[in-house]
Coordinates of C-alpha atoms in Angstrom, one line a residue:
Chain A
M1 CA 102.4 88.9 70.7
K2 CA 101.9 92.0 73.1
S3 CA 103.6 94.3 74.9
Y4 CA 104.4 97.9 76.9
L5 CA 106.9 99.2 78.1
L6 CA 107.0 102.9 80.1
I7 CA 109.7 105.2 78.8
P8 CA 110.8 108.1 80.8
H9 CA 109.2 111.3 79.9
T10 CA 110.2 114.5 82.1
G11 CA 106.5 115.8 83.5
E12 CA 104.2 113.3 81.8
T13 CA 104.1 109.6 81.6
E14 CA 104.1 107.9 78.9
I15 CA 104.6 103.4 77.1
K16 CA 105.5 101.9 74.0
V17 CA 103.1 99.9 72.9
E18 CA 103.3 96.5 70.5
A19 CA 101.1 94.2 69.0
D20 CA 100.8 91.8 66.0
T21 CA 97.3 92.7 64.8
L22 CA 95.8 96.7 64.8
D23 CA 92.9 94.6 67.8
G24 CA 95.9 93.8 70.0
L25 CA 97.5 97.0 69.6
F26 CA 94.4 97.9 71.3
R27 CA 93.8 95.5 73.9
V28 CA 97.4 96.4 75.0
A29 CA 97.1 100.0 75.4
L30 CA 94.5 100.3 77.6
E31 CA 96.0 97.4 79.7
G32 CA 99.1 100.0 79.7
M33 CA 96.8 102.6 81.0
N34 CA 95.0 100.1 82.9
R35 CA 97.9 99.9 84.8
I36 CA 99.1 103.8 85.4
L37 CA 95.0 103.8 86.7
K38 CA 94.6 100.7 88.8
Q39 CA 98.6 98.7 89.1
D40 CA 97.2 95.7 90.8
Y41 CA 93.7 95.8 89.6
E42 CA 93.0 91.7 89.0
K43 CA 93.4 91.7 92.9
E44 CA 89.9 93.0 91.8
L45 CA 88.5 91.4 89.1
D46 CA 85.3 89.5 91.7
K47 CA 84.2 92.5 91.9
H48 CA 81.0 94.2 91.3
I49 CA 80.8 94.3 87.4
S50 CA 80.2 97.6 84.6
P51 CA 79.4 96.7 81.2
H52 CA 79.8 100.1 78.4
E53 CA 78.6 100.4 74.6
I54 CA 81.3 102.7 72.9
L55 CA 80.9 103.6 69.0
I56 CA 84.3 106.2 68.1
S57 CA 85.0 107.2 64.4
S58 CA 88.2 109.1 63.4
F59 CA 90.0 110.6 60.6
D60 CA 92.6 107.8 61.1
S61 CA 93.8 104.8 63.5
T62 CA 95.7 106.5 65.7
S63 CA 93.5 109.6 66.5
L64 CA 91.3 106.6 66.9
L65 CA 93.4 104.7 69.5
I66 CA 93.5 108.1 71.4
D67 CA 90.6 108.5 71.4
F68 CA 89.4 105.1 72.3
L69 CA 91.7 105.3 75.2
S70 CA 90.9 109.1 75.8
E71 CA 86.8 107.5 75.8
A72 CA 87.9 103.8 78.1
L73 CA 89.6 106.8 80.3
T74 CA 86.7 109.0 81.1
L75 CA 84.0 106.0 81.7
S76 CA 86.7 105.1 84.0
T77 CA 87.2 108.1 85.7
I78 CA 83.3 108.6 86.0
N79 CA 82.2 105.3 86.3
K80 CA 85.3 104.8 89.3
V81 CA 85.9 100.8 86.9
V82 CA 88.7 99.9 84.8
F83 CA 88.3 98.2 82.2
S84 CA 89.5 94.3 82.2
S85 CA 87.4 93.0 79.4
I86 CA 87.2 94.2 75.6
D87 CA 84.7 92.6 73.0
F88 CA 85.5 94.8 69.9
L89 CA 82.6 94.6 67.0
E90 CA 84.2 97.0 64.3
L91 CA 87.7 97.9 64.5
S92 CA 89.2 99.2 61.1
E93 CA 91.2 102.0 60.1
N94 CA 88.9 105.1 60.8
N95 CA 85.2 103.0 63.3
L96 CA 85.5 101.0 67.0
H97 CA 82.5 99.7 67.9
A98 CA 82.8 97.8 71.4
H99 CA 81.8 96.6 74.7
L100 CA 83.6 96.6 77.2
V101 CA 83.0 95.7 80.2
G102 CA 84.7 97.1 84.0
T103 CA 85.5 96.1 87.3
K104 CA 84.3 98.5 90.1
V105 CA 87.5 99.6 92.0
D106 CA 88.1 101.5 95.3
K107 CA 90.4 103.9 94.4
F108 CA 92.5 104.4 91.2
T109 CA 96.6 104.6 92.0
T110 CA 97.9 107.8 89.2
D111 CA 94.9 110.4 88.3
I112 CA 95.3 110.3 83.9
K113 CA 93.7 114.0 83.7
A114 CA 94.3 113.0 79.7
V115 CA 95.9 111.0 77.0
T116 CA 97.3 113.2 74.4
Y117 CA 98.1 113.1 71.1
H118 CA 101.9 114.0 71.1
S119 CA 104.2 111.0 70.2
A120 CA 101.1 108.6 68.5
E121 CA 101.7 107.4 65.4
I122 CA 101.2 103.5 64.3
K123 CA 103.5 102.2 62.5
K124 CA 104.7 98.8 61.1
N125 CA 108.3 97.5 63.0
K126 CA 110.6 96.5 61.4
E127 CA 109.4 92.9 63.2
G128 CA 106.4 94.0 60.9
N129 CA 103.8 94.3 64.0
Y130 CA 102.4 97.9 64.8
E131 CA 103.7 99.3 67.7
T132 CA 103.3 103.9 69.0
N133 CA 104.3 105.8 71.3
I134 CA 101.2 106.9 73.7
I135 CA 101.9 109.6 76.1
F136 CA 99.5 110.1 79.6
D137 CA 99.0 113.5 81.3
I138 CA 99.3 112.8 84.8
Chain B
M1 CA 125.6 128.9 73.3
N2 CA 126.4 126.3 70.9
S3 CA 123.0 124.3 70.1
K4 CA 121.4 122.8 66.7
Y5 CA 118.9 125.6 68.0
N6 CA 121.3 128.7 66.4
L7 CA 120.2 130.7 69.6
K8 CA 120.8 134.1 68.9
K9 CA 121.6 136.0 72.8
I10 CA 119.9 139.0 73.5
T11 CA 120.4 140.2 76.6
D12 CA 122.3 138.2 79.7
Y13 CA 119.0 136.4 80.0
I14 CA 116.6 136.2 77.0
W15 CA 118.2 134.0 73.8
E16 CA 116.4 134.1 70.4
I17 CA 116.5 131.0 67.6
P18 CA 115.5 132.6 64.7
Q19 CA 112.4 132.4 62.2
S20 CA 115.0 131.6 60.1
Y21 CA 115.7 128.1 62.4
K22 CA 112.8 126.3 60.5
S23 CA 110.9 126.3 57.3
G24 CA 107.5 126.5 58.5
M25 CA 108.0 129.2 61.8
R26 CA 106.2 132.4 61.7
V27 CA 107.9 134.1 63.7
P28 CA 111.1 133.8 66.6
A29 CA 111.6 131.9 69.4
R30 CA 112.5 133.2 72.8
I31 CA 113.4 131.7 75.9
F32 CA 114.3 133.5 79.5
A33 CA 116.9 131.9 81.2
S34 CA 120.6 132.3 82.7
E35 CA 123.3 130.7 80.2
K36 CA 122.9 128.0 83.4
L37 CA 119.1 127.3 83.3
L38 CA 119.7 127.1 79.3
T39 CA 122.3 124.2 79.1
E40 CA 119.3 122.5 81.7
I41 CA 116.3 123.2 79.0
L42 CA 118.2 122.0 75.8
S43 CA 118.7 118.2 77.6
D44 CA 115.1 117.4 76.4
R45 CA 113.1 118.5 73.5
S46 CA 111.1 121.5 74.8
L47 CA 112.4 123.4 72.4
E48 CA 111.7 121.2 69.8
Q49 CA 108.2 122.2 70.7
L50 CA 108.7 125.7 71.5
V51 CA 109.7 126.0 68.1
N52 CA 106.4 123.6 66.5
V53 CA 104.9 126.2 68.5
T54 CA 105.4 128.6 66.6
T55 CA 104.2 127.6 63.4
L56 CA 101.1 128.0 64.3
P57 CA 98.6 130.5 62.0
G58 CA 98.1 134.1 63.9
I59 CA 101.0 133.5 65.9
K60 CA 102.0 137.1 67.1
K61 CA 105.7 138.5 67.8
F62 CA 107.4 135.5 69.5
A63 CA 106.3 132.0 70.9
I64 CA 107.7 132.4 74.2
A65 CA 109.6 130.7 76.2
M66 CA 110.2 130.7 80.6
P67 CA 113.1 129.5 82.2
D68 CA 111.2 126.9 84.3
I69 CA 110.2 125.7 80.6
H70 CA 109.8 122.0 80.4
E71 CA 109.1 119.2 77.6
G72 CA 104.6 118.3 77.6
Y73 CA 103.0 117.3 74.9
G74 CA 101.8 119.7 72.0
F75 CA 103.3 122.7 73.5
P76 CA 105.6 122.8 76.3
I77 CA 105.3 123.7 79.5
G78 CA 106.2 127.2 80.6
G79 CA 105.0 128.7 77.8
I80 CA 103.2 131.3 76.0
A81 CA 101.7 132.4 72.5
A82 CA 99.7 135.4 71.3
T83 CA 97.7 134.9 68.3
S84 CA 95.6 137.6 66.8
F85 CA 92.4 137.9 67.2
P86 CA 90.0 137.5 66.2
D87 CA 91.3 135.2 63.4
G88 CA 94.0 133.5 65.0
V89 CA 93.5 130.0 66.6
I90 CA 93.4 129.7 69.3
S91 CA 94.4 125.5 70.7
P92 CA 93.6 124.2 73.5
G93 CA 96.9 122.0 74.2
G94 CA 98.3 126.0 74.9
I95 CA 96.6 125.6 78.4
G96 CA 96.4 122.4 78.7
Y97 CA 94.7 119.7 80.0
D98 CA 94.7 121.1 83.9
I99 CA 92.9 124.4 82.8
N100 CA 93.3 127.2 85.2
C101 CA 95.0 125.3 87.4
G102 CA 96.7 128.4 90.0
V103 CA 97.9 129.5 93.2
R104 CA 96.5 131.3 95.5
L105 CA 97.6 132.9 98.6
L106 CA 95.9 133.4 102.3
K107 CA 97.8 135.8 104.3
S108 CA 96.9 135.8 108.0
Q109 CA 98.4 138.7 111.1
I110 CA 100.0 136.6 112.7
K111 CA 103.5 135.6 113.3
F112 CA 105.7 131.5 112.7
E113 CA 106.0 132.0 116.9
E114 CA 102.4 132.9 117.3
L115 CA 101.4 129.3 115.6
K116 CA 104.3 127.2 117.1
A117 CA 101.8 125.3 120.0
H118 CA 99.1 125.3 117.7
L119 CA 101.4 123.7 114.0
D120 CA 100.5 119.3 114.4
L121 CA 96.4 120.3 115.0
L122 CA 96.2 122.9 112.5
A123 CA 98.6 120.2 109.9
K124 CA 96.3 117.4 111.2
E125 CA 93.0 119.3 111.0
L126 CA 94.1 120.2 107.4
H127 CA 94.5 116.7 105.3
K128 CA 91.8 115.8 107.8
E129 CA 89.1 118.3 106.5
I130 CA 90.8 119.0 102.7
P131 CA 89.7 115.8 100.3
C132 CA 93.0 115.3 98.7
G133 CA 94.3 112.6 96.1
V134 CA 93.4 110.4 93.5
G135 CA 89.8 110.7 93.3
K136 CA 88.8 112.2 96.1
G137 CA 85.5 113.8 95.9
G138 CA 84.3 116.6 97.7
A139 CA 82.2 117.6 100.7
L140 CA 80.0 120.1 99.2
K141 CA 77.7 118.1 96.6
M142 CA 75.3 120.2 94.2
G143 CA 72.3 119.2 92.2
L144 CA 72.9 119.9 88.2
E145 CA 71.5 123.5 88.1
K146 CA 73.4 124.7 91.0
F147 CA 76.4 123.4 89.2
D148 CA 75.8 125.2 86.1
I149 CA 74.9 128.6 88.0
V150 CA 79.0 127.9 89.2
L151 CA 80.4 127.7 85.9
N152 CA 78.8 130.7 84.4
E153 CA 79.4 132.9 87.3
G154 CA 82.2 131.6 88.7
I155 CA 83.1 133.1 92.5
L156 CA 80.3 135.0 92.6
G157 CA 78.2 131.9 92.2
L158 CA 79.7 130.5 94.9
I159 CA 79.2 133.1 97.5
K160 CA 75.6 133.4 96.3
E161 CA 75.7 130.0 98.2
G162 CA 77.7 130.9 101.1
Y163 CA 81.5 129.5 101.1
G164 CA 83.1 133.1 102.0
Q165 CA 82.8 136.7 101.0
E166 CA 85.8 137.1 99.3
D167 CA 87.5 140.8 97.4
I168 CA 86.6 139.2 94.6
G169 CA 89.1 142.4 92.9
C170 CA 91.6 139.5 94.4
I171 CA 91.5 137.0 92.2
E172 CA 92.3 137.2 89.0
S173 CA 89.2 138.2 86.2
N174 CA 87.4 138.1 89.4
G175 CA 87.7 135.1 89.3
C176 CA 85.1 134.3 86.4
L177 CA 85.3 134.2 82.6
Q178 CA 82.1 136.0 81.5
E179 CA 82.4 134.2 77.3
A180 CA 81.6 131.2 79.9
D181 CA 78.6 128.6 78.8
T182 CA 77.8 125.5 79.8
D183 CA 75.7 124.5 76.7
K184 CA 79.6 124.0 74.9
V185 CA 80.7 121.9 78.2
S186 CA 79.7 118.2 77.8
E187 CA 77.7 115.7 80.4
H188 CA 80.5 113.8 80.8
A189 CA 82.8 116.7 81.3
K190 CA 80.4 117.7 84.3
K191 CA 79.8 114.5 85.9
R192 CA 83.8 113.9 86.0
G193 CA 83.8 117.6 87.6
K194 CA 80.6 117.6 89.8
D195 CA 81.9 116.1 93.6
Q196 CA 84.8 117.7 92.8
L197 CA 84.4 121.2 94.2
G198 CA 87.1 121.6 97.2
T199 CA 89.4 119.0 96.3
M200 CA 92.4 119.5 95.6
G201 CA 93.7 116.3 93.7
A202 CA 97.2 113.8 92.7
G203 CA 100.4 115.7 91.8
N204 CA 102.5 118.3 92.6
H205 CA 98.8 120.3 94.0
F206 CA 99.2 120.9 97.6
V207 CA 97.9 123.9 100.7
E208 CA 101.3 124.9 102.3
V209 CA 101.3 126.3 105.7
G210 CA 103.8 128.7 104.9
K211 CA 106.2 131.4 106.7
V212 CA 107.6 134.9 105.0
D213 CA 111.3 133.8 105.3
E214 CA 112.6 137.0 103.4
I215 CA 111.0 140.6 101.9
F216 CA 113.4 141.8 99.4
D217 CA 110.9 144.8 98.5
Q218 CA 109.7 147.0 101.4
E219 CA 107.4 148.7 100.2
T220 CA 105.4 146.5 97.7
A221 CA 105.3 143.9 100.8
K222 CA 103.8 146.6 102.5
T223 CA 101.1 147.3 100.2
F224 CA 100.5 143.8 99.9
G225 CA 100.3 143.7 103.9
L226 CA 103.4 141.2 104.3
F227 CA 105.4 141.1 106.6
P228 CA 108.6 139.3 108.4
N229 CA 107.8 135.5 109.6
Q230 CA 104.2 136.3 108.7
V231 CA 102.5 132.7 107.8
T232 CA 101.0 131.8 105.0
I233 CA 98.6 129.4 103.0
L234 CA 99.4 128.6 99.7
I235 CA 96.8 126.8 97.4
H236 CA 97.3 125.0 94.7
T237 CA 94.7 123.2 92.8
G238 CA 92.8 123.6 89.2
S239 CA 90.2 122.3 87.4
R240 CA 90.2 118.6 88.5
G241 CA 88.0 115.9 86.3
L242 CA 86.3 118.8 84.4
G243 CA 89.0 120.5 82.7
H244 CA 90.8 116.9 81.6
Q245 CA 87.3 116.0 79.9
V246 CA 86.4 119.9 78.4
A247 CA 90.3 119.9 76.9
T248 CA 90.2 116.5 75.7
D249 CA 86.5 116.8 74.3
Y250 CA 88.0 120.0 71.7
V251 CA 91.2 118.6 71.1
R252 CA 89.5 116.3 69.7
K253 CA 86.8 118.4 67.9
M254 CA 90.0 120.4 66.8
M255 CA 91.9 118.1 64.9
Q256 CA 88.9 117.0 63.0
V257 CA 88.0 120.4 61.5
M258 CA 91.5 121.8 61.5
E259 CA 91.2 121.0 57.4
K260 CA 88.5 122.3 56.6
Y261 CA 89.9 125.4 57.7
N262 CA 93.3 124.8 56.8
V263 CA 95.0 124.8 59.7
N264 CA 98.2 122.3 59.1
V265 CA 99.9 122.4 62.5
A266 CA 103.6 120.0 63.4
D267 CA 102.3 118.2 66.0
R268 CA 98.1 116.6 66.1
Q269 CA 98.5 118.2 70.1
L270 CA 98.3 121.3 68.5
A271 CA 95.0 121.0 67.1
A272 CA 94.0 124.5 66.5
A273 CA 91.3 126.6 64.8
P274 CA 90.3 130.1 64.2
F275 CA 89.3 132.0 67.7
S276 CA 86.3 133.3 65.5
S277 CA 85.4 129.7 63.9
N278 CA 82.1 127.7 66.1
E279 CA 84.1 125.4 67.0
G280 CA 86.7 128.5 68.2
K281 CA 83.7 129.6 70.3
D282 CA 82.7 127.1 71.4
Y283 CA 86.1 125.9 72.7
F284 CA 86.9 129.8 74.5
A285 CA 82.8 129.1 76.1
A286 CA 83.6 125.5 77.9
M287 CA 87.0 126.5 79.0
S288 CA 85.6 129.5 80.3
A289 CA 83.5 127.6 82.4
A290 CA 86.6 124.9 83.7
A291 CA 88.5 128.2 83.9
N292 CA 85.5 129.4 85.8
F293 CA 85.4 126.1 87.9
A294 CA 89.0 126.1 89.4
W295 CA 88.4 129.7 90.8
C296 CA 85.7 127.9 92.4
N297 CA 88.1 125.3 93.8
R298 CA 90.3 126.9 95.3
Q299 CA 87.5 128.8 97.1
M300 CA 85.7 125.5 98.5
I301 CA 89.5 125.0 99.7
A302 CA 90.6 128.3 101.3
W303 CA 87.4 127.7 102.5
E304 CA 88.9 124.7 104.0
V305 CA 90.5 126.6 105.0
Q306 CA 89.3 129.2 106.9
R307 CA 87.2 126.6 108.9
V308 CA 90.2 125.0 110.6
W309 CA 92.0 128.0 111.2
K310 CA 89.5 129.4 113.2
N311 CA 88.3 125.5 115.0
V312 CA 92.1 126.0 115.9
L313 CA 92.9 129.3 117.0
G314 CA 90.3 130.7 117.7
N315 CA 87.7 133.0 115.8
S316 CA 89.6 136.6 115.9
S317 CA 92.7 135.4 114.0
K318 CA 91.7 135.3 110.4
L319 CA 93.1 134.9 106.5
E320 CA 93.0 137.2 103.8
L321 CA 93.3 136.7 99.8
L322 CA 95.9 138.3 98.4
Y323 CA 95.9 137.2 95.4
D324 CA 94.8 133.9 93.7
V325 CA 96.6 133.1 90.1
A326 CA 96.2 131.4 86.8
H327 CA 98.5 129.2 85.3
N328 CA 97.0 127.5 82.7
I329 CA 94.3 129.5 81.0
A330 CA 93.8 131.8 77.5
K331 CA 92.2 135.2 77.9
I332 CA 91.6 138.3 75.2
E333 CA 93.9 140.9 75.8
T334 CA 95.9 144.0 74.4
H335 CA 98.8 143.9 73.8
V336 CA 102.1 145.9 71.9
V337 CA 102.2 144.6 68.4
G338 CA 105.2 147.2 66.6
N339 CA 103.4 150.2 67.7
I340 CA 99.8 149.8 67.9
D341 CA 97.9 148.2 71.2
E342 CA 96.7 144.5 69.3
K343 CA 94.0 142.8 71.1
L344 CA 95.6 138.9 71.1
I345 CA 94.3 135.9 72.4
V346 CA 96.7 134.4 74.8
H347 CA 97.8 131.3 75.7
R348 CA 99.5 130.9 78.7
K349 CA 100.7 127.1 79.8
G350 CA 102.1 127.2 82.5
A351 CA 102.8 131.0 83.2
T352 CA 101.6 133.7 85.6
R353 CA 100.3 137.4 84.5
S354 CA 101.9 139.6 85.1
F355 CA 100.5 143.0 84.8
G356 CA 101.7 146.1 85.7
P357 CA 101.3 149.3 87.9
G358 CA 98.3 151.0 85.8
H359 CA 96.5 148.2 84.0
T360 CA 92.8 148.2 84.0
E361 CA 92.9 144.6 84.7
I362 CA 94.4 145.0 88.2
P363 CA 92.5 146.2 91.6
D364 CA 92.9 149.5 93.1
V365 CA 94.2 148.0 95.8
Y366 CA 97.3 146.9 93.9
L367 CA 97.2 149.5 91.3
K368 CA 100.6 151.5 92.1
T369 CA 102.3 148.7 92.5
G370 CA 101.2 145.8 89.8
Q371 CA 99.6 142.5 90.0
P372 CA 101.1 140.0 92.2
V373 CA 102.9 137.3 90.7
I374 CA 103.1 133.9 92.9
I375 CA 105.5 131.4 92.4
P376 CA 105.3 127.9 94.0
G377 CA 108.4 126.1 94.7
S378 CA 108.1 122.5 95.1
M379 CA 107.1 120.5 98.0
G380 CA 110.2 121.7 100.5
T381 CA 111.6 124.5 98.6
E382 CA 110.6 128.2 98.7
S383 CA 107.6 129.7 97.2
Y384 CA 107.8 133.7 95.2
V385 CA 105.5 136.4 96.3
L386 CA 106.4 139.2 93.0
V387 CA 105.4 142.2 91.4
G388 CA 104.3 142.3 87.6
T389 CA 106.0 145.0 85.6
N390 CA 105.2 147.2 82.9
S391 CA 108.8 145.4 81.3
A392 CA 106.4 142.1 81.2
M393 CA 103.6 144.2 79.4
L394 CA 106.4 145.2 76.2
E395 CA 108.4 141.8 76.5
S396 CA 106.2 138.4 77.8
F397 CA 102.4 139.5 77.0
G398 CA 102.4 140.3 81.0
S399 CA 103.3 136.8 81.2
C400 CA 106.5 135.2 83.7
C401 CA 106.8 132.0 84.8
H402 CA 105.0 130.0 87.4
G403 CA 107.0 127.9 89.1
A404 CA 110.4 125.4 89.0
G405 CA 109.9 122.9 86.7
R406 CA 110.3 119.7 86.1
R407 CA 114.2 117.8 85.3
M408 CA 113.9 114.5 86.1
S409 CA 110.9 112.2 85.6
R410 CA 108.4 111.2 88.6
H411 CA 109.9 107.2 87.6
E412 CA 113.7 108.8 88.2
A413 CA 112.6 110.6 90.9
R414 CA 111.4 107.7 92.7
K415 CA 115.1 105.5 91.8
Q416 CA 116.9 107.8 93.6
M417 CA 114.3 107.9 97.2
Q418 CA 112.2 106.4 98.9
G419 CA 109.0 108.1 99.8
K420 CA 109.4 107.7 103.9
D421 CA 112.9 108.2 103.0
L422 CA 112.3 111.7 102.3
L423 CA 109.8 112.7 104.7
E424 CA 112.7 111.9 106.7
K425 CA 114.9 114.7 105.0
L426 CA 112.3 116.7 105.0
K427 CA 111.5 116.4 109.0
S428 CA 114.7 117.0 109.6
Q429 CA 114.4 120.5 107.7
D430 CA 111.9 121.4 110.1
I431 CA 109.1 121.1 106.8
H432 CA 106.6 118.8 107.9
V433 CA 104.3 116.6 105.3
L434 CA 101.5 115.6 105.1
S435 CA 100.3 112.5 102.4
D436 CA 98.1 109.7 101.9
S437 CA 100.7 107.6 99.5
I438 CA 104.1 108.8 101.0
A439 CA 105.4 106.0 98.3
D440 CA 104.6 108.8 95.4
L441 CA 106.4 111.2 97.2
S442 CA 109.8 111.6 95.3
E443 CA 108.0 112.1 92.7
E444 CA 107.5 115.7 93.5
A445 CA 110.5 115.3 95.8
P446 CA 112.7 118.7 95.3
F447 CA 115.3 116.9 93.4
A448 CA 113.1 116.2 90.5
Y449 CA 112.4 120.3 90.1
K450 CA 114.9 123.3 88.7
D451 CA 116.2 125.4 91.4
V452 CA 113.2 127.3 92.0
S453 CA 115.5 130.5 93.3
E454 CA 117.5 130.1 90.1
V455 CA 114.2 130.5 88.4
V456 CA 112.5 133.6 89.3
D457 CA 116.3 135.6 89.5
V458 CA 116.2 135.3 86.2
I459 CA 112.5 136.9 86.3
N460 CA 113.7 138.9 88.6
Q461 CA 116.6 140.4 86.8
S462 CA 114.7 140.1 83.2
G463 CA 112.1 142.3 84.6
I464 CA 108.7 141.0 83.6
A465 CA 108.2 140.3 88.0
I466 CA 110.3 142.1 90.6
K467 CA 110.7 140.0 93.5
V468 CA 108.6 140.9 96.8
A469 CA 109.4 138.5 99.6
R470 CA 110.3 134.6 99.7
L471 CA 107.9 131.7 101.9
K472 CA 109.3 129.0 103.6
P473 CA 106.9 125.6 103.8
V474 CA 106.4 124.5 107.4
V475 CA 103.9 122.3 106.7
V476 CA 102.2 120.6 103.5
V477 CA 99.6 118.5 102.9
K478 CA 100.6 116.9 99.3
G479 CA 98.0 116.2 97.3

């Protein structure tokens, strides 16, 4: 189970993400960010691919998620790619090691300046799923 | 005014949240607003965010909100916080991701009537020549070595490369923060920004052709070189991907060292470190480089605008720089705290410097009046030119508002009106908008923002800047 939902925010763009595993939460958060970056990126999946390896350490899982999305955003904007596939080699409370595979895009739909820590807090909800809100500065 | 914040009325336009409101507040919070605007401000979480800012170690006097305040992340947008130098904290969140987003105003010597016949061509050429929209690169491609010169030297570095001959005194800080050090800017940041000099970006960034619609202060307008019906050009943009990445890098670094320095903040996005720490100094050096990049970005766009202007109106028609101000920046400035001059780290996030007459950082031409303060309206509404005052030095760390301030989410704005309908509506008001993405236009519609005239009136009435002139848009090239 994994899902994301757009939340109204006066100045920025906010999403709520939910998944039954931590791995799933990271994947759906990336998918949510990708949809903001490039609404219809699946149309471009047959274009050139661009593989990247990322290694991140943070002091808790919430920071790890935001730092992971920030790194993906940075690589996306520098290389003009949307990361449509992710392979986690390690994902723990503090560390992440993954291979990302990106699809080249001609242009993005929205210019995301940054992924913010404000409002982000990974917690388990009543259903036992992981959830958090994420605000993107656009 | 009844609210959960125990708001105390100080004057008709200044409100205070007392330090006793919440434990952990180190100073009170002050809000510049009319009763009407305050009611609007209370409808989102911006004052909660302002209260969080009052908990920053080393904060002095007040955390301050301008009438255009709205909810951001960490710091509210439209906020000012000054911390003690050098041991108070510096917080990248207090500057934001678009470091030195700001505005530059160019003035022509012609009246609107003289431009009318050329207006369509000018609009078309500006839209064609100035890279705008999401992810657009600029015409200027620099090697990394030259790029570093621009980051370290700011406007002078770019002028050496042949892009403009402006009077750098008419740019805040002469278009260069000397503390810049490109060694403190990551490779990621340089890669994000390298091809973006001279690009507007997206969102609320724009290049706007306007005309002087009303003069409020004849004498100051004369000093500023403004006259009725005069054609002006306003440029609004910032440090693009380079600034976004510098902020991203250092918010993360600060988060990792807060424990070491025993800094506790009410919100992760307020992550901070003492200015005197290695991390604090490194951030200020990187932020300064990003600020220099932003001034150069506006310089490059002004250079592109000048080229188009001469092509359309002929070589004898000139555009001159009136002033260039930053909206998102940290500066080391001296202000009075408890009757004593103190050096402070002034964070302005969505706020404009508003120094009064006689200040040593003001160029000679404006020394008697105070610095020009340029407040852009939303797309399709008026912009204002004001003048800084010595009251601002006492009341708001020499600062005032930066624009109208959002009141509606982009999503809600899109639901209210389609882009093409907005385009037609503005056209009926003689405002011509050119954009690569008409569908996104309504995100920046006038109704998505507070009334800029109300915001500016609060600033004027409270005396932290005084109205000089109003500019009416006629062509908007939207990012």
